[in-house]
Amino acid sequence: MDDYEKGMSACFDAAKTWMAIPAPKRGEIVRQIGDALRAKLHHLGRLLSLEMGKILPEGIGEVQEIIDMCDYAVGLSRQLNGSIIPSERPNHMMMEVWNPLGVVGVITAFNFPCAVLGWNACIALVCGNCVVWKGAPTTPLITIAMTKIVASVFEKNNLPSAIFTAFCGGAEIGQAIALDTRIPLVSFTGSTKVGQMVQQQVSARFGKCLLELSGNNAIIVMDDADIPLAVRSVLFAAVGTAGQRCTTCRRLLLHESIYQTFLDQLVEVYKQVRIGDPMEKGTLLGPLHTTASKESFLKGIQNIRSQGGKILLGGSAIESEGNFVQPTIVEISPAAPVVREELFGPVLYAMKFQVVNNPDLCVIHLLYMALISLS
């Protein structure tokens, strides 16, 4: 923790310099960060894919998200306006001025080790805040690479590189950030369980929190849908990033009249999914991130079977080097407890619904289907 205190102290001191710089000038620095990342786009994308396991187009696309956020933040730096408010007192007016918080903490997860940082850090920087970043302990290489590039931009502008400070470490670093009164705002991305802990620790010291936590997304397909288009959409929503996204489609609600047709087509496209080296062109499904991720997947499959789920396709690990598993489609009741859980892997629950003549009852039935699998 000596390293944490050293880095945090430097960042806290640098905040005095950074917040005094006019917002458009801060935007210019962020523009340069975007250009520096753009020059290393493919190198960083390859590193991200190699370390995290997502396919190369996703790795490159994620780094591009930070570049896009830099571009957005540059424009925002000239729009950080307050208000002039009429006063009830003669010859008086009230002025609204937005001031930087000082230091913003950003704790990111393994599945998007770059993009989530960009969403938070780019905005925080143009608003005059320094950033303390804790990357995931399993993706230290991309954390270090990103930090070196960002730090070099600050140094070229004769500014303290500690304006952007990063730490590699485990839960002890995240807890230190959550408890640190020098950090008035903490952004956390990860599981609901850990997010609740972060929220409690930050709130206990009257800090502010931004939380992006677990998901269990659903897609509803009606009888008049363009089935081939919907099938392709469901495929990427459920299989992309090997199902390791809070926005992954986990629950597929199909109108009874198209249920079997849709599933037949979906199974066929699933069979065509190329599984393998995420760095190779044409691969659609790379490995899960860690051995623990694969074990969690297999435990989830056991729970699905024990709760009456029928495996239509997949449901097994692949015997090979790496943490590869089969993309899986399951028929299951929405009332099964496992459906209410976020299984972080390429598992899709297919469920059938009926539509009655009364539109209001139809809406109620769909809401019931969606809510019962979340409650």
XYZ file of C-alpha atoms in Angstrom:
375
model
C 0.000 0.000 0.000
C 3.042 2.283 0.091
C 2.849 2.514 -3.697
C -0.822 3.462 -3.466
C -0.137 6.291 -1.049
C 2.773 7.562 -3.135
C 0.715 7.569 -6.328
C -2.396 8.992 -4.699
C -0.458 11.811 -3.051
C 1.101 12.772 -6.380
C -2.299 12.735 -8.081
C -3.907 14.801 -5.329
C -1.135 17.401 -5.582
C -1.398 17.481 -9.397
C -5.108 18.305 -9.091
C -4.231 21.839 -7.997
C -2.411 22.391 -11.289
C -4.925 20.672 -13.551
C -8.083 22.345 -12.274
C -6.506 25.782 -12.745
C -6.065 25.216 -16.494
C -8.936 26.602 -18.626
C -11.359 23.948 -19.849
C -10.604 24.475 -23.580
C -6.914 23.980 -22.848
C -7.726 20.785 -20.987
C -9.726 19.737 -24.038
C -6.644 20.279 -26.189
C -4.665 17.897 -23.993
C -7.420 15.281 -24.267
C -7.375 15.773 -28.047
C -3.674 14.945 -28.026
C -4.388 11.839 -25.933
C -6.868 10.734 -28.585
C -4.281 11.270 -31.320
C -1.654 9.324 -29.371
C -4.064 6.416 -28.950
C -5.081 6.625 -32.605
C -1.435 6.180 -33.619
C -1.297 2.957 -31.556
C -4.837 1.748 -32.269
C -4.011 -1.623 -33.792
C -1.139 -2.350 -31.394
C -3.334 -1.638 -28.391
C -6.227 -3.594 -29.903
C -3.998 -6.641 -30.385
C -2.659 -6.363 -26.853
C -6.190 -6.111 -25.463
C -7.355 -9.159 -27.414
C -4.298 -11.150 -26.393
C -4.722 -10.351 -22.707
C -8.519 -10.353 -22.334
C -9.423 -12.987 -24.943
C -12.021 -11.112 -27.000
C -11.706 -11.321 -30.779
C -9.435 -8.817 -32.516
C -12.173 -6.676 -34.137
C -13.687 -6.211 -30.685
C -10.294 -5.375 -29.195
C -9.594 -2.733 -31.828
C -13.151 -1.444 -31.564
C -12.818 -1.021 -27.822
C -9.703 1.130 -28.136
C -11.536 3.128 -30.811
C -14.225 3.852 -28.216
C -11.681 5.742 -26.100
C -10.547 7.709 -29.135
C -14.175 8.591 -29.889
C -14.670 9.680 -26.285
C -11.610 11.922 -26.545
C -13.142 13.576 -29.615
C -16.440 14.018 -27.789
C -14.747 15.460 -24.719
C -12.829 18.032 -26.796
C -16.122 19.567 -27.914
C -17.535 19.333 -24.418
C -14.580 21.322 -23.052
C -16.015 24.445 -24.714
C -19.533 23.827 -23.452
C -19.043 23.629 -19.685
C -21.231 26.644 -19.127
C -22.945 27.832 -15.993
C -26.073 29.979 -15.841
C -26.911 33.609 -15.204
C -30.037 33.613 -13.073
C -32.312 36.649 -12.563
C -32.408 37.881 -8.993
C -35.375 39.272 -7.096
C -33.071 42.008 -5.779
C -32.717 45.137 -7.963
C -29.433 45.481 -9.882
C -28.310 41.989 -8.887
C -27.854 38.681 -10.667
C -26.787 35.201 -9.672
C -24.057 33.276 -11.488
C -23.794 29.497 -11.543
C -20.248 28.108 -11.843
C -19.361 24.423 -12.017
C -16.122 23.560 -10.227
C -13.974 20.413 -10.526
C -14.262 17.807 -7.801
C -10.495 17.278 -7.698
C -9.784 13.566 -8.126
C -12.096 10.957 -9.663
C -11.547 7.251 -9.023
C -12.252 4.806 -11.841
C -12.391 1.060 -11.140
C -12.831 -1.035 -14.292
C -13.487 -4.714 -15.007
C -11.629 -7.244 -17.155
C -14.248 -7.502 -19.890
C -13.860 -3.904 -21.089
C -10.444 -2.860 -19.770
C -10.232 0.211 -22.031
C -13.649 1.460 -23.114
C -15.060 1.973 -19.616
C -11.958 3.926 -18.668
C -12.503 6.223 -21.655
C -16.158 6.852 -20.849
C -15.160 8.064 -17.400
C -11.667 9.515 -17.713
C -12.144 11.661 -20.819
C -15.093 13.497 -19.284
C -13.432 13.768 -15.876
C -10.283 15.275 -17.394
C -11.956 18.022 -19.422
C -14.035 18.891 -16.354
C -10.787 19.603 -14.501
C -10.452 16.425 -12.473
C -7.436 14.201 -12.092
C -8.035 10.468 -12.511
C -6.995 7.527 -10.360
C -7.530 4.324 -12.319
C -7.566 0.780 -11.011
C -7.630 -1.673 -13.888
C -8.590 -5.319 -13.468
C -5.846 -7.442 -11.858
C -6.014 -9.886 -14.792
C -5.397 -7.209 -17.457
C -2.281 -5.378 -16.200
C -0.562 -5.125 -19.592
C -3.243 -2.987 -21.214
C -3.444 -0.888 -18.032
C 0.288 -0.177 -18.145
C 0.333 0.463 -21.906
C -2.561 2.909 -21.734
C -1.060 4.744 -18.769
C 2.326 5.170 -20.441
C 0.724 6.692 -23.540
C -1.470 9.082 -21.551
C 1.389 10.057 -19.224
C 3.637 10.852 -22.201
C 1.087 13.383 -23.479
C 1.020 15.223 -20.160
C 4.823 15.228 -20.002
C 5.122 16.660 -23.523
C 2.912 19.522 -22.361
C 5.053 20.116 -19.249
C 2.269 18.914 -16.975
C 2.479 16.363 -14.138
C 1.960 12.842 -15.437
C 0.285 12.110 -12.087
C -2.826 13.876 -13.427
C -3.583 10.402 -14.732
C -2.495 7.800 -12.191
C -3.026 4.056 -12.523
C -2.646 1.139 -10.132
C -2.323 -2.577 -10.843
C -3.593 -4.686 -7.997
C -6.444 -6.553 -6.425
C -9.336 -5.801 -4.121
C -7.113 -4.005 -1.631
C -6.537 -1.175 -4.127
C -10.229 -0.910 -4.948
C -11.086 -0.756 -1.264
C -8.453 1.926 -0.677
C -10.017 4.038 -3.440
C -13.516 3.525 -2.025
C -12.396 4.613 1.448
C -10.118 7.503 0.407
C -11.655 10.851 1.363
C -9.406 12.574 -1.204
C -11.540 10.970 -3.940
C -15.011 12.582 -3.869
C -16.355 10.515 -6.788
C -15.771 6.827 -7.504
C -16.917 5.116 -10.700
C -17.111 1.337 -10.380
C -17.853 -1.260 -13.056
C -18.263 -4.882 -12.021
C -20.529 -7.298 -10.202
C -23.579 -6.214 -8.237
C -22.158 -7.816 -5.086
C -18.939 -5.803 -5.174
C -20.778 -2.702 -6.363
C -22.958 -2.772 -3.266
C -19.823 -2.877 -1.111
C -18.261 0.035 -2.972
C -21.478 2.051 -2.704
C -21.669 1.507 1.045
C -18.025 2.433 1.633
C -18.139 5.559 -0.517
C -21.506 6.677 0.841
C -20.310 6.194 4.433
C -17.867 9.062 3.865
C -20.474 11.095 1.932
C -18.768 10.497 -1.415
C -20.508 10.075 -4.762
C -20.763 6.886 -6.811
C -21.280 5.929 -10.437
C -22.105 2.225 -10.716
C -22.337 0.027 -13.801
C -23.185 -3.439 -12.548
C -24.487 -6.830 -13.649
C -27.127 -7.331 -16.325
C -29.470 -10.054 -17.538
C -30.716 -8.643 -20.818
C -33.657 -9.938 -22.828
C -34.686 -9.773 -26.482
C -38.379 -10.128 -27.323
C -39.169 -11.358 -30.850
C -42.743 -10.910 -32.072
C -44.493 -12.912 -34.789
C -44.042 -10.173 -37.411
C -40.280 -9.879 -36.947
C -37.726 -10.185 -39.745
C -36.501 -13.560 -38.523
C -33.159 -13.782 -40.412
C -32.247 -10.288 -39.209
C -33.347 -11.064 -35.648
C -31.378 -14.316 -35.652
C -28.167 -12.491 -36.597
C -28.834 -9.868 -33.943
C -29.389 -12.472 -31.239
C -26.258 -14.346 -32.309
C -23.887 -11.453 -31.710
C -25.789 -10.199 -28.666
C -25.472 -13.606 -27.006
C -22.092 -14.826 -28.271
C -20.079 -11.605 -28.658
C -17.254 -11.194 -26.121
C -17.995 -14.845 -25.249
C -21.065 -13.671 -23.344
C -18.886 -11.738 -20.889
C -20.789 -8.454 -21.009
C -23.377 -6.893 -18.727
C -25.235 -6.164 -21.976
C -25.101 -9.766 -23.204
C -28.459 -11.166 -24.311
C -29.169 -13.889 -21.768
C -32.938 -14.328 -22.203
C -34.693 -14.801 -25.543
C -38.495 -14.452 -25.459
C -40.070 -15.837 -28.656
C -43.674 -15.591 -29.851
C -45.176 -19.087 -29.896
C -45.994 -18.958 -33.619
C -42.340 -18.426 -34.610
C -40.728 -20.209 -31.679
C -39.582 -23.385 -33.407
C -38.733 -21.705 -36.726
C -36.600 -19.133 -34.959
C -34.803 -21.701 -32.795
C -34.103 -23.950 -35.797
C -32.450 -21.074 -37.646
C -30.600 -19.922 -34.542
C -29.189 -23.403 -33.898
C -27.932 -23.551 -37.488
C -26.066 -20.240 -37.260
C -24.664 -21.234 -33.861
C -23.206 -24.350 -35.496
C -21.321 -22.080 -37.897
C -19.652 -20.037 -35.140
C -15.900 -20.302 -35.514
C -14.260 -20.879 -32.139
C -10.534 -20.409 -31.676
C -7.635 -17.983 -31.521
C -9.155 -14.512 -31.034
C -6.288 -12.997 -32.993
C -7.101 -14.958 -36.165
C -9.334 -13.490 -38.850
C -12.762 -15.112 -38.970
C -12.874 -16.177 -35.325
C -16.163 -15.174 -33.720
C -15.785 -16.759 -30.289
C -12.574 -16.606 -28.301
C -11.865 -18.154 -24.907
C -13.357 -17.179 -21.601
C -11.074 -14.874 -19.668
C -9.773 -17.226 -16.968
C -9.898 -20.813 -15.774
C -12.262 -19.658 -13.022
C -14.578 -18.292 -15.727
C -14.690 -21.703 -17.405
C -15.396 -23.430 -14.086
C -18.220 -20.964 -13.428
C -19.663 -21.754 -16.864
C -19.625 -25.497 -16.181
C -21.206 -25.000 -12.759
C -23.901 -22.906 -14.416
C -24.638 -25.695 -16.898
C -25.056 -28.128 -13.996
C -27.535 -25.767 -12.343
C -29.434 -25.408 -15.620
C -29.789 -29.189 -15.999
C -30.816 -29.638 -12.369
C -33.558 -27.014 -12.791
C -35.141 -28.628 -15.829
C -33.267 -26.820 -18.557
C -32.900 -28.620 -21.879
C -29.614 -28.058 -23.704
C -30.411 -27.565 -27.396
C -26.810 -26.920 -28.400
C -23.461 -26.700 -26.651
C -23.262 -26.968 -22.891
C -19.689 -28.215 -22.588
C -16.117 -27.031 -22.324
C -13.864 -27.679 -25.311
C -10.921 -29.975 -24.682
C -8.002 -27.821 -25.778
C -5.467 -25.360 -24.489
C -7.214 -22.273 -23.226
C -10.561 -21.628 -21.598
C -12.798 -22.435 -24.557
C -16.462 -23.389 -24.135
C -19.291 -24.118 -26.541
C -21.884 -21.406 -27.248
C -25.019 -22.746 -25.613
C -28.762 -22.502 -26.241
C -31.140 -23.684 -23.509
C -34.890 -24.243 -23.342
C -35.994 -23.422 -19.824
C -38.880 -22.088 -17.760
C -38.678 -18.377 -16.884
C -39.432 -19.400 -13.294
C -36.180 -21.391 -12.975
C -33.947 -19.676 -10.388
C -30.859 -19.920 -12.613
C -32.524 -17.662 -15.196
C -32.438 -14.855 -12.650
C -28.659 -15.056 -12.372
C -26.045 -13.463 -14.603
C -24.051 -16.386 -15.975
C -20.985 -14.715 -17.451
C -20.578 -16.864 -20.556
C -22.179 -17.631 -23.942
C -25.421 -19.101 -22.563
C -28.810 -18.129 -24.005
C -32.162 -19.041 -22.397
C -35.001 -19.516 -24.915
C -38.562 -19.057 -23.635
C -41.946 -19.090 -25.374
C -44.753 -16.598 -24.861
C -48.329 -16.299 -26.092
C -50.186 -13.249 -27.359
C -53.856 -12.838 -26.505
C -56.351 -10.682 -28.385
C -56.435 -8.055 -25.667
C -53.351 -5.817 -26.234
C -53.273 -4.784 -22.581
C -53.148 -8.396 -21.445
C -50.427 -9.067 -23.995
C -48.277 -6.325 -22.496
C -48.948 -7.619 -18.996
C -47.955 -11.150 -20.046
C -44.673 -9.955 -21.571
C -43.865 -7.919 -18.492
C -44.590 -10.975 -16.362
C -42.265 -13.102 -18.486
C -39.505 -10.520 -18.201
C -39.923 -9.828 -14.503
C -40.300 -13.387 -13.263
C -36.857 -14.191 -14.586
C -35.381 -11.207 -12.767
C -37.192 -11.235 -9.424
